[in-house]
PDB file of C-alpha atoms in Angstrom:
ATOM      1  CA  UNK A   3     102.269  98.416 107.554  1.00 40.00           C
ATOM      2  CA  UNK A   4     100.213  95.458 108.806  1.00 45.00           C
ATOM      3  CA  UNK A   5     100.857  93.470 105.881  1.00 43.00           C
ATOM      4  CA  UNK A   6     104.820  93.779 106.360  1.00 41.00           C
ATOM      5  CA  UNK A   7     104.505  90.934 109.022  1.00 41.00           C
ATOM      6  CA  UNK A   8     103.732  88.188 106.660  1.00 43.00           C
ATOM      7  CA  UNK A   9     106.781  89.359 104.181  1.00 59.00           C
ATOM      8  CA  UNK A  10     109.499  87.854 106.576  1.00 81.00           C
ATOM      9  CA  UNK A  11     110.761  84.298 105.333  1.00 91.00           C
ATOM     10  CA  UNK A  12     112.936  82.279 107.851  1.00 95.00           C
ATOM     11  CA  UNK A  13     114.570  79.721 105.491  1.00 95.00           C
ATOM     12  CA  UNK A  14     117.230  78.451 107.704  1.00 95.00           C
ATOM     13  CA  UNK A  15     115.083  78.620 110.907  1.00 96.00           C
ATOM     14  CA  UNK A  16     112.178  76.304 109.213  1.00 96.00           C
ATOM     15  CA  UNK A  17     114.454  73.976 107.595  1.00 96.00           C
ATOM     16  CA  UNK A  18     116.042  73.281 111.211  1.00 96.00           C
ATOM     17  CA  UNK A  19     112.815  72.513 112.635  1.00 96.00           C
ATOM     18  CA  UNK A  20     112.152  68.881 113.247  1.00 95.00           C
ATOM     19  CA  UNK A  21     109.054  67.320 112.109  1.00 94.00           C
ATOM     20  CA  UNK A  22     106.028  67.017 114.346  1.00 94.00           C
ATOM     21  CA  UNK A  23     103.133  64.484 114.003  1.00 92.00           C
ATOM     22  CA  UNK A  24      99.940  64.105 115.994  1.00 90.00           C
ATOM     23  CA  UNK A  25     100.871  60.428 117.422  1.00 87.00           C
ATOM     24  CA  UNK A  26     104.253  61.737 118.623  1.00 86.00           C
ATOM     25  CA  UNK A  27     104.939  61.028 122.166  1.00 81.00           C
ATOM     26  CA  UNK A  28     108.885  61.896 122.645  1.00 85.00           C
ATOM     27  CA  UNK A  29     109.333  65.221 121.299  1.00 90.00           C
ATOM     28  CA  UNK A  30     112.565  66.530 119.814  1.00 91.00           C
ATOM     29  CA  UNK A  31     111.844  70.023 120.778  1.00 95.00           C
ATOM     30  CA  UNK A  32     109.559  71.703 123.639  1.00 95.00           C
ATOM     31  CA  UNK A  33     107.177  74.699 123.250  1.00 97.00           C
ATOM     32  CA  UNK A  34     109.520  76.392 125.590  1.00 96.00           C
ATOM     33  CA  UNK A  35     112.746  75.190 123.740  1.00 97.00           C
ATOM     34  CA  UNK A  36     111.053  76.450 120.413  1.00 97.00           C
ATOM     35  CA  UNK A  37     110.134  79.817 121.963  1.00 97.00           C
ATOM     36  CA  UNK A  38     113.678  80.355 123.050  1.00 97.00           C
ATOM     37  CA  UNK A  39     114.962  79.561 119.543  1.00 97.00           C
ATOM     38  CA  UNK A  40     112.368  81.596 117.708  1.00 97.00           C
ATOM     39  CA  UNK A  41     113.008  84.549 119.912  1.00 97.00           C
ATOM     40  CA  UNK A  42     116.583  84.752 118.878  1.00 96.00           C
ATOM     41  CA  UNK A  43     115.730  83.841 114.874  1.00 97.00           C
ATOM     42  CA  UNK A  44     112.228  85.938 114.098  1.00 97.00           C
ATOM     43  CA  UNK A  45     112.181  89.568 113.728  1.00 97.00           C
ATOM     44  CA  UNK A  46     110.948  91.516 116.541  1.00 96.00           C
ATOM     45  CA  UNK A  47     107.265  91.991 115.136  1.00 96.00           C
ATOM     46  CA  UNK A  48     106.856  88.397 114.375  1.00 97.00           C
ATOM     47  CA  UNK A  49     108.016  87.739 118.120  1.00 98.00           C
ATOM     48  CA  UNK A  50     105.037  89.693 119.088  1.00 97.00           C
ATOM     49  CA  UNK A  51     102.971  88.007 116.967  1.00 97.00           C
ATOM     50  CA  UNK A  52     104.172  84.393 118.132  1.00 98.00           C
ATOM     51  CA  UNK A  53     103.407  85.477 121.922  1.00 98.00           C
ATOM     52  CA  UNK A  54      99.933  86.212 120.938  1.00 98.00           C
ATOM     53  CA  UNK A  55      99.384  82.557 121.349  1.00 98.00           C
ATOM     54  CA  UNK A  56     100.612  82.659 125.095  1.00 98.00           C
ATOM     55  CA  UNK A  57      98.711  85.240 126.221  1.00 98.00           C
ATOM     56  CA  UNK A  58      95.957  82.968 127.706  1.00 98.00           C
ATOM     57  CA  UNK A  59      98.596  82.382 130.501  1.00 98.00           C
ATOM     58  CA  UNK A  60      98.698  86.047 131.385  1.00 98.00           C
ATOM     59  CA  UNK A  61      94.570  86.049 131.237  1.00 98.00           C
ATOM     60  CA  UNK A  62      94.594  83.528 133.824  1.00 98.00           C
ATOM     61  CA  UNK A  63      97.144  85.366 136.007  1.00 98.00           C
ATOM     62  CA  UNK A  64      95.395  88.669 136.002  1.00 98.00           C
ATOM     63  CA  UNK A  65      92.115  87.099 136.672  1.00 98.00           C
ATOM     64  CA  UNK A  66      93.594  85.405 139.680  1.00 97.00           C
ATOM     65  CA  UNK A  67      95.284  88.715 140.793  1.00 98.00           C
ATOM     66  CA  UNK A  68      92.093  91.070 140.222  1.00 97.00           C
ATOM     67  CA  UNK A  69      90.026  88.276 142.486  1.00 97.00           C
ATOM     68  CA  UNK A  70      92.958  88.856 145.229  1.00 96.00           C
ATOM     69  CA  UNK A  71      93.969  85.058 144.689  1.00 97.00           C
ATOM     70  CA  UNK A  72      97.716  84.096 145.293  1.00 97.00           C
ATOM     71  CA  UNK A  73      99.550  84.042 141.789  1.00 97.00           C
ATOM     72  CA  UNK A  74      99.964  80.678 139.986  1.00 97.00           C
ATOM     73  CA  UNK A  75     103.763  80.347 139.382  1.00 93.00           C
ATOM     74  CA  UNK A  76     103.296  77.446 137.106  1.00 93.00           C
ATOM     75  CA  UNK A  77     101.618  79.646 134.659  1.00 96.00           C
ATOM     76  CA  UNK A  78     104.453  80.536 131.706  1.00 95.00           C
ATOM     77  CA  UNK A  79     102.959  84.196 131.044  1.00 97.00           C
ATOM     78  CA  UNK A  80     104.421  86.383 128.445  1.00 98.00           C
ATOM     79  CA  UNK A  81     104.862  89.527 130.906  1.00 98.00           C
ATOM     80  CA  UNK A  82     106.564  88.881 134.058  1.00 97.00           C
ATOM     81  CA  UNK A  83     104.458  88.350 137.326  1.00 97.00           C
ATOM     82  CA  UNK A  84     105.673  91.595 138.796  1.00 97.00           C
ATOM     83  CA  UNK A  85     104.758  93.570 135.630  1.00 97.00           C
ATOM     84  CA  UNK A  86     101.167  92.052 135.864  1.00 98.00           C
ATOM     85  CA  UNK A  87     100.793  92.980 139.686  1.00 97.00           C
ATOM     86  CA  UNK A  88     102.365  96.542 138.835  1.00 97.00           C
ATOM     87  CA  UNK A  89      99.830  97.047 135.975  1.00 96.00           C
ATOM     88  CA  UNK A  90      96.765  96.102 138.481  1.00 96.00           C
ATOM     89  CA  UNK A  91      97.990  98.393 141.443  1.00 96.00           C
ATOM     90  CA  UNK A  92      99.365 101.401 139.253  1.00 94.00           C
ATOM     91  CA  UNK A  93      98.182 101.051 135.467  1.00 92.00           C
ATOM     92  CA  UNK A  94     100.713 102.003 133.052  1.00 93.00           C
ATOM     93  CA  UNK A  95      99.004 100.388 129.871  1.00 93.00           C
ATOM     94  CA  UNK A  96     101.956  98.532 129.577  1.00 95.00           C
ATOM     95  CA  UNK A  97      99.994  95.387 128.533  1.00 97.00           C
ATOM     96  CA  UNK A  98      98.221  94.514 125.201  1.00 98.00           C
ATOM     97  CA  UNK A  99      95.288  96.926 125.028  1.00 97.00           C
ATOM     98  CA  UNK A 100      92.628  94.416 125.680  1.00 98.00           C
ATOM     99  CA  UNK A 101      94.325  93.521 129.281  1.00 98.00           C
ATOM    100  CA  UNK A 102      94.815  97.094 130.154  1.00 97.00           C
ATOM    101  CA  UNK A 103      90.885  97.704 129.236  1.00 97.00           C
ATOM    102  CA  UNK A 104      89.849  94.557 131.270  1.00 97.00           C
ATOM    103  CA  UNK A 105      91.702  95.300 134.123  1.00 97.00           C
ATOM    104  CA  UNK A 106      90.465  99.022 134.204  1.00 96.00           C
ATOM    105  CA  UNK A 107      86.811  97.799 133.469  1.00 96.00           C
ATOM    106  CA  UNK A 108      87.063  95.021 136.385  1.00 96.00           C
ATOM    107  CA  UNK A 109      88.390  97.230 139.002  1.00 95.00           C
ATOM    108  CA  UNK A 110      85.758  99.784 137.899  1.00 94.00           C
ATOM    109  CA  UNK A 111      82.750  97.025 138.000  1.00 92.00           C
ATOM    110  CA  UNK A 112      81.412  97.698 134.636  1.00 92.00           C
ATOM    111  CA  UNK A 113      82.628  95.019 132.201  1.00 91.00           C
ATOM    112  CA  UNK A 114      82.489  95.404 128.924  1.00 89.00           C
ATOM    113  CA  UNK A 115      79.962  92.479 128.038  1.00 89.00           C
ATOM    114  CA  UNK A 116      77.019  90.970 130.092  1.00 87.00           C
ATOM    115  CA  UNK A 117      78.855  87.484 130.504  1.00 90.00           C
ATOM    116  CA  UNK A 118      81.019  86.279 133.467  1.00 93.00           C
ATOM    117  CA  UNK A 119      84.628  87.934 133.951  1.00 95.00           C
ATOM    118  CA  UNK A 120      86.107  85.015 132.639  1.00 96.00           C
ATOM    119  CA  UNK A 121      84.179  84.962 129.606  1.00 95.00           C
ATOM    120  CA  UNK A 122      84.492  88.659 129.089  1.00 96.00           C
ATOM    121  CA  UNK A 123      88.439  88.310 129.067  1.00 97.00           C
ATOM    122  CA  UNK A 124      88.043  85.326 126.574  1.00 97.00           C
ATOM    123  CA  UNK A 125      85.875  87.312 124.223  1.00 97.00           C
ATOM    124  CA  UNK A 126      88.405  90.571 124.429  1.00 98.00           C
ATOM    125  CA  UNK A 127      91.234  88.503 123.795  1.00 98.00           C
ATOM    126  CA  UNK A 128      89.849  86.722 120.884  1.00 98.00           C
ATOM    127  CA  UNK A 129      88.568  90.110 119.415  1.00 98.00           C
ATOM    128  CA  UNK A 130      92.412  91.205 119.917  1.00 98.00           C
ATOM    129  CA  UNK A 131      93.558  88.222 117.872  1.00 98.00           C
ATOM    130  CA  UNK A 132      90.931  88.870 115.251  1.00 98.00           C
ATOM    131  CA  UNK A 133      92.084  92.342 114.524  1.00 97.00           C
ATOM    132  CA  UNK A 134      95.796  91.231 114.025  1.00 97.00           C
ATOM    133  CA  UNK A 135      97.550  92.067 110.909  1.00 95.00           C
ATOM    134  CA  UNK A 136      98.119  88.730 110.187  1.00 96.00           C
ATOM    135  CA  UNK A 137      95.284  86.777 108.032  1.00 97.00           C
ATOM    136  CA  UNK A 138      96.542  83.517 109.676  1.00 97.00           C
ATOM    137  CA  UNK A 139      96.074  84.710 113.247  1.00 98.00           C
ATOM    138  CA  UNK A 140      92.693  86.372 112.510  1.00 98.00           C
ATOM    139  CA  UNK A 141      91.271  83.005 110.884  1.00 98.00           C
ATOM    140  CA  UNK A 142      92.814  80.836 113.292  1.00 98.00           C
ATOM    141  CA  UNK A 143      91.330  82.890 116.175  1.00 98.00           C
ATOM    142  CA  UNK A 144      87.921  82.786 114.550  1.00 98.00           C
ATOM    143  CA  UNK A 145      88.059  79.177 113.956  1.00 98.00           C
ATOM    144  CA  UNK A 146      89.226  78.215 117.579  1.00 98.00           C
ATOM    145  CA  UNK A 147      86.628  80.503 119.079  1.00 98.00           C
ATOM    146  CA  UNK A 148      83.742  78.944 116.827  1.00 98.00           C
ATOM    147  CA  UNK A 149      84.681  75.418 117.888  1.00 98.00           C
ATOM    148  CA  UNK A 150      85.001  76.522 121.557  1.00 97.00           C
ATOM    149  CA  UNK A 151      81.688  78.215 121.572  1.00 98.00           C
ATOM    150  CA  UNK A 152      79.945  75.230 119.877  1.00 98.00           C
ATOM    151  CA  UNK A 153      81.475  72.757 122.262  1.00 97.00           C
ATOM    152  CA  UNK A 154      80.039  75.223 125.164  1.00 96.00           C
ATOM    153  CA  UNK A 155      76.664  75.310 123.229  1.00 97.00           C
ATOM    154  CA  UNK A 156      76.226  71.790 123.051  1.00 97.00           C
ATOM    155  CA  UNK A 157      77.468  71.037 126.842  1.00 95.00           C
ATOM    156  CA  UNK A 158      74.430  73.735 127.988  1.00 95.00           C
ATOM    157  CA  UNK A 159      71.985  72.093 125.898  1.00 95.00           C
ATOM    158  CA  UNK A 160      72.850  68.817 127.478  1.00 93.00           C
ATOM    159  CA  UNK A 161      72.515  70.089 130.822  1.00 93.00           C
ATOM    160  CA  UNK A 162      69.401  72.296 130.274  1.00 94.00           C
ATOM    161  CA  UNK A 163      71.531  75.748 131.040  1.00 94.00           C
ATOM    162  CA  UNK A 164      70.810  78.674 128.964  1.00 94.00           C
ATOM    163  CA  UNK A 165      73.214  79.013 125.954  1.00 96.00           C
ATOM    164  CA  UNK A 166      73.522  82.502 125.157  1.00 95.00           C
ATOM    165  CA  UNK A 167      75.167  83.850 128.485  1.00 93.00           C
ATOM    166  CA  UNK A 168      78.103  81.430 127.964  1.00 95.00           C
ATOM    167  CA  UNK A 169      78.734  82.256 124.391  1.00 97.00           C
ATOM    168  CA  UNK A 170      81.574  85.049 123.310  1.00 97.00           C
ATOM    169  CA  UNK A 171      82.118  86.860 120.481  1.00 97.00           C
ATOM    170  CA  UNK A 172      79.639  88.650 118.084  1.00 96.00           C
ATOM    171  CA  UNK A 173      80.256  86.899 114.626  1.00 97.00           C
ATOM    172  CA  UNK A 174      77.741  85.031 112.541  1.00 97.00           C
ATOM    173  CA  UNK A 175      78.591  81.857 114.370  1.00 98.00           C
ATOM    174  CA  UNK A 176      78.017  83.089 117.637  1.00 98.00           C
ATOM    175  CA  UNK A 177      74.745  84.893 116.837  1.00 97.00           C
ATOM    176  CA  UNK A 178      73.371  81.588 115.601  1.00 98.00           C
ATOM    177  CA  UNK A 179      74.279  79.587 118.730  1.00 98.00           C
ATOM    178  CA  UNK A 180      72.575  82.344 120.891  1.00 97.00           C
ATOM    179  CA  UNK A 181      69.289  82.356 119.032  1.00 96.00           C
ATOM    180  CA  UNK A 182      68.808  79.003 116.968  1.00 96.00           C
ATOM    181  CA  UNK A 183      66.700  76.036 118.255  1.00 94.00           C
ATOM    182  CA  UNK A 184      67.987  73.673 115.411  1.00 96.00           C
ATOM    183  CA  UNK A 185      69.967  70.357 116.182  1.00 94.00           C
ATOM    184  CA  UNK A 186      72.968  72.249 114.319  1.00 96.00           C
ATOM    185  CA  UNK A 187      72.398  75.866 115.164  1.00 97.00           C
ATOM    186  CA  UNK A 188      71.830  76.495 111.460  1.00 96.00           C
ATOM    187  CA  UNK A 189      75.468  76.211 110.843  1.00 97.00           C
ATOM    188  CA  UNK A 190      75.961  73.087 109.145  1.00 90.00           C
ATOM    189  CA  UNK A 191      75.653  74.402 105.462  1.00 92.00           C
ATOM    190  CA  UNK A 192      77.866  77.344 106.098  1.00 95.00           C
ATOM    191  CA  UNK A 193      80.303  75.592 108.365  1.00 97.00           C
ATOM    192  CA  UNK A 194      81.056  72.202 107.557  1.00 94.00           C
ATOM    193  CA  UNK A 195      83.205  71.541 110.526  1.00 97.00           C
ATOM    194  CA  UNK A 196      79.966  72.140 112.921  1.00 97.00           C
ATOM    195  CA  UNK A 197      78.838  68.747 112.134  1.00 97.00           C
ATOM    196  CA  UNK A 198      81.795  67.052 113.114  1.00 97.00           C
ATOM    197  CA  UNK A 199      82.145  69.127 116.321  1.00 97.00           C
ATOM    198  CA  UNK A 200      78.678  67.785 117.100  1.00 97.00           C
ATOM    199  CA  UNK A 201      79.535  64.456 116.169  1.00 96.00           C
ATOM    200  CA  UNK A 202      82.554  64.346 118.456  1.00 96.00           C
ATOM    201  CA  UNK A 203      80.906  65.986 121.339  1.00 96.00           C
ATOM    202  CA  UNK A 204      78.256  63.178 121.204  1.00 94.00           C
ATOM    203  CA  UNK A 205      81.084  60.584 122.200  1.00 93.00           C
ATOM    204  CA  UNK A 206      81.008  60.074 126.012  1.00 90.00           C
ATOM    205  CA  UNK A 207      84.870  58.933 125.958  1.00 89.00           C
ATOM    206  CA  UNK A 208      86.491  62.124 126.971  1.00 87.00           C
ATOM    207  CA  UNK A 209      89.740  60.991 125.797  1.00 86.00           C
ATOM    208  CA  UNK A 210      88.660  59.993 122.447  1.00 90.00           C
ATOM    209  CA  UNK A 211      86.322  63.549 122.230  1.00 93.00           C
ATOM    210  CA  UNK A 212      89.584  65.595 123.069  1.00 92.00           C
ATOM    211  CA  UNK A 213      91.970  63.693 120.515  1.00 92.00           C
ATOM    212  CA  UNK A 214      89.190  63.975 117.865  1.00 95.00           C
ATOM    213  CA  UNK A 215      88.891  67.874 118.607  1.00 96.00           C
ATOM    214  CA  UNK A 216      92.581  68.251 118.194  1.00 96.00           C
ATOM    215  CA  UNK A 217      92.734  66.340 115.050  1.00 96.00           C
ATOM    216  CA  UNK A 218      90.124  68.772 113.635  1.00 97.00           C
ATOM    217  CA  UNK A 219      92.342  71.706 114.748  1.00 98.00           C
ATOM    218  CA  UNK A 220      95.278  69.819 113.267  1.00 97.00           C
ATOM    219  CA  UNK A 221      93.841  69.541 109.814  1.00 97.00           C
ATOM    220  CA  UNK A 222      92.428  72.928 109.809  1.00 98.00           C
ATOM    221  CA  UNK A 223      96.297  74.290 110.663  1.00 98.00           C
ATOM    222  CA  UNK A 224      97.468  71.957 108.095  1.00 97.00           C
ATOM    223  CA  UNK A 225      95.147  73.308 105.193  1.00 97.00           C
ATOM    224  CA  UNK A 226      95.614  76.859 106.177  1.00 97.00           C
ATOM    225  CA  UNK A 227      99.440  76.762 105.336  1.00 96.00           C
ATOM    226  CA  UNK A 228      99.460  74.313 102.484  1.00 95.00           C
ATOM    227  CA  UNK A 229     100.935  76.631 100.069  1.00 91.00           C
ATOM    228  CA  UNK A 230     103.130  78.303 102.679  1.00 93.00           C
ATOM    229  CA  UNK A 231     107.056  77.029 103.096  1.00 92.00           C
ATOM    230  CA  UNK A 232     109.396  79.490 104.810  1.00 95.00           C
ATOM    231  CA  UNK A 233     106.863  82.419 105.969  1.00 96.00           C
ATOM    232  CA  UNK A 234     105.701  83.309 109.176  1.00 97.00           C
ATOM    233  CA  UNK A 235     102.554  81.513 108.877  1.00 97.00           C
ATOM    234  CA  UNK A 236     104.741  78.178 108.601  1.00 97.00           C
ATOM    235  CA  UNK A 237     106.514  79.127 111.697  1.00 98.00           C
ATOM    236  CA  UNK A 238     103.286  79.550 113.650  1.00 98.00           C
ATOM    237  CA  UNK A 239     101.638  76.700 112.263  1.00 98.00           C
ATOM    238  CA  UNK A 240     104.585  74.502 113.601  1.00 98.00           C
ATOM    239  CA  UNK A 241     104.354  76.195 117.134  1.00 98.00           C
ATOM    240  CA  UNK A 242     100.649  75.463 117.006  1.00 98.00           C
ATOM    241  CA  UNK A 243     101.086  71.772 115.909  1.00 97.00           C
ATOM    242  CA  UNK A 244     103.973  71.344 118.681  1.00 97.00           C
ATOM    243  CA  UNK A 245     101.643  72.705 121.257  1.00 96.00           C
ATOM    244  CA  UNK A 246      99.167  70.096 120.467  1.00 95.00           C
ATOM    245  CA  UNK A 247     101.583  67.083 120.358  1.00 94.00           C
ATOM    246  CA  UNK A 248     103.557  68.262 123.632  1.00 93.00           C
ATOM    247  CA  UNK A 249      99.939  68.342 125.795  1.00 90.00           C
ATOM    248  CA  UNK A 250      99.233  64.745 124.761  1.00 89.00           C
ATOM    249  CA  UNK A 251     102.834  63.718 125.230  1.00 87.00           C
ATOM    250  CA  UNK A 252     102.658  64.906 129.021  1.00 81.00           C
ATOM    251  CA  UNK A 253      99.165  63.061 129.209  1.00 76.00           C
ATOM    252  CA  UNK A 254     101.282  60.030 128.938  1.00 64.00           C
ATOM    253  CA  UNK A 255     103.065  60.558 131.909  1.00 59.00           C
ATOM    254  CA  UNK A 256     101.906  59.907 135.559  1.00 54.00           C
ATOM    255  CA  UNK A 257     101.582  63.611 136.350  1.00 53.00           C
ATOM    256  CA  UNK A 258      99.892  64.208 133.074  1.00 54.00           C
ATOM    257  CA  UNK A 259      97.336  61.530 133.897  1.00 58.00           C
ATOM    258  CA  UNK A 260      96.642  63.532 137.221  1.00 57.00           C
ATOM    259  CA  UNK A 261      96.283  66.665 135.815  1.00 53.00           C
ATOM    260  CA  UNK A 262      93.717  65.302 133.170  1.00 59.00           C
ATOM    261  CA  UNK A 263      91.839  63.606 135.651  1.00 62.00           C
ATOM    262  CA  UNK A 264      91.642  67.000 137.629  1.00 58.00           C
ATOM    263  CA  UNK A 265      90.384  68.732 134.267  1.00 56.00           C
ATOM    264  CA  UNK A 266      87.484  65.758 133.853  1.00 61.00           C
ATOM    265  CA  UNK A 267      86.540  66.128 137.484  1.00 60.00           C
ATOM    266  CA  UNK A 268      86.442  70.001 137.174  1.00 50.00           C
ATOM    267  CA  UNK A 269      84.458  69.609 134.068  1.00 54.00           C
ATOM    268  CA  UNK A 270      81.791  67.375 135.738  1.00 55.00           C
ATOM    269  CA  UNK A 271      81.399  69.190 138.914  1.00 49.00           C
ATOM    270  CA  UNK A 272      80.819  72.365 136.756  1.00 47.00           C
ATOM    271  CA  UNK A 273      77.570  70.877 135.783  1.00 49.00           C
ATOM    272  CA  UNK A 274      76.321  69.415 138.839  1.00 48.00           C
ATOM    273  CA  UNK A 275      73.750  72.082 138.905  1.00 40.00           C
ATOM    274  CA  UNK A 276      71.843  69.916 136.111  1.00 43.00           C
ATOM    275  CA  UNK A 277      71.007  67.487 138.780  1.00 45.00           C
ATOM    276  CA  UNK A 278      69.603  70.193 140.884  1.00 42.00           C
ATOM    277  CA  UNK A 279      67.398  71.059 137.972  1.00 39.00           C
ATOM    278  CA  UNK A 280      65.935  67.627 137.585  1.00 41.00           C
ATOM    279  CA  UNK A 281      64.589  67.462 141.147  1.00 41.00           C
TER     280      UNK A 281
END
């Protein structure tokens, strides 16, 4: 049954989509516009597949609600805010299994992994994606998790923080990051992209670094669908590339620059502890 997800073809839908390029600044179609079109064009099981990539917004909202914070009305969640609030108040298991489990564990004060609640939820989310019936989704999720983990490990090393508690997942890549003391964590031979990430993370220009990491992701997506033309994988690849381009197009606006500087400021403050260790 899982393989049925990959057998749907969308000739007219894909043929009607505009081309997107990494250096685009004016988009003919927004991510939200794409989602609206896709909900009408895709079969029900493929809509669910598409929505997997928007669940991080639900994750953030659930964390806010569980921590008794006001909901962020700017988050474009898959599930309505009321649904998330109701699930926390009176669980009905109406959300994806990993979110239902996290809510129950958080309220019961027995989280699944011995890391921060945010990392536990991210870990469970990626596990959820890597159990998908779609090989594209499984492989993409593992690639993204690996890259994010490596970024985290390198940042921890730079500021003298223990790496292991900040790493999520239980694959070979994650285990190497937790245990290896070598420069490339012993990953260079088996995972060639690790060297690219290490090189990019050495760039002190945050914009160039982020651009390079997005280019790495873009190239991965392109390679993953090189022989796909009208399949659901092609739909997903277009959406993921559109998400990258839209993020950068927003950065060119005044509001986008403000948001980016807030992200940079948050990043720097999160490692102020490093200075304390030096004293």
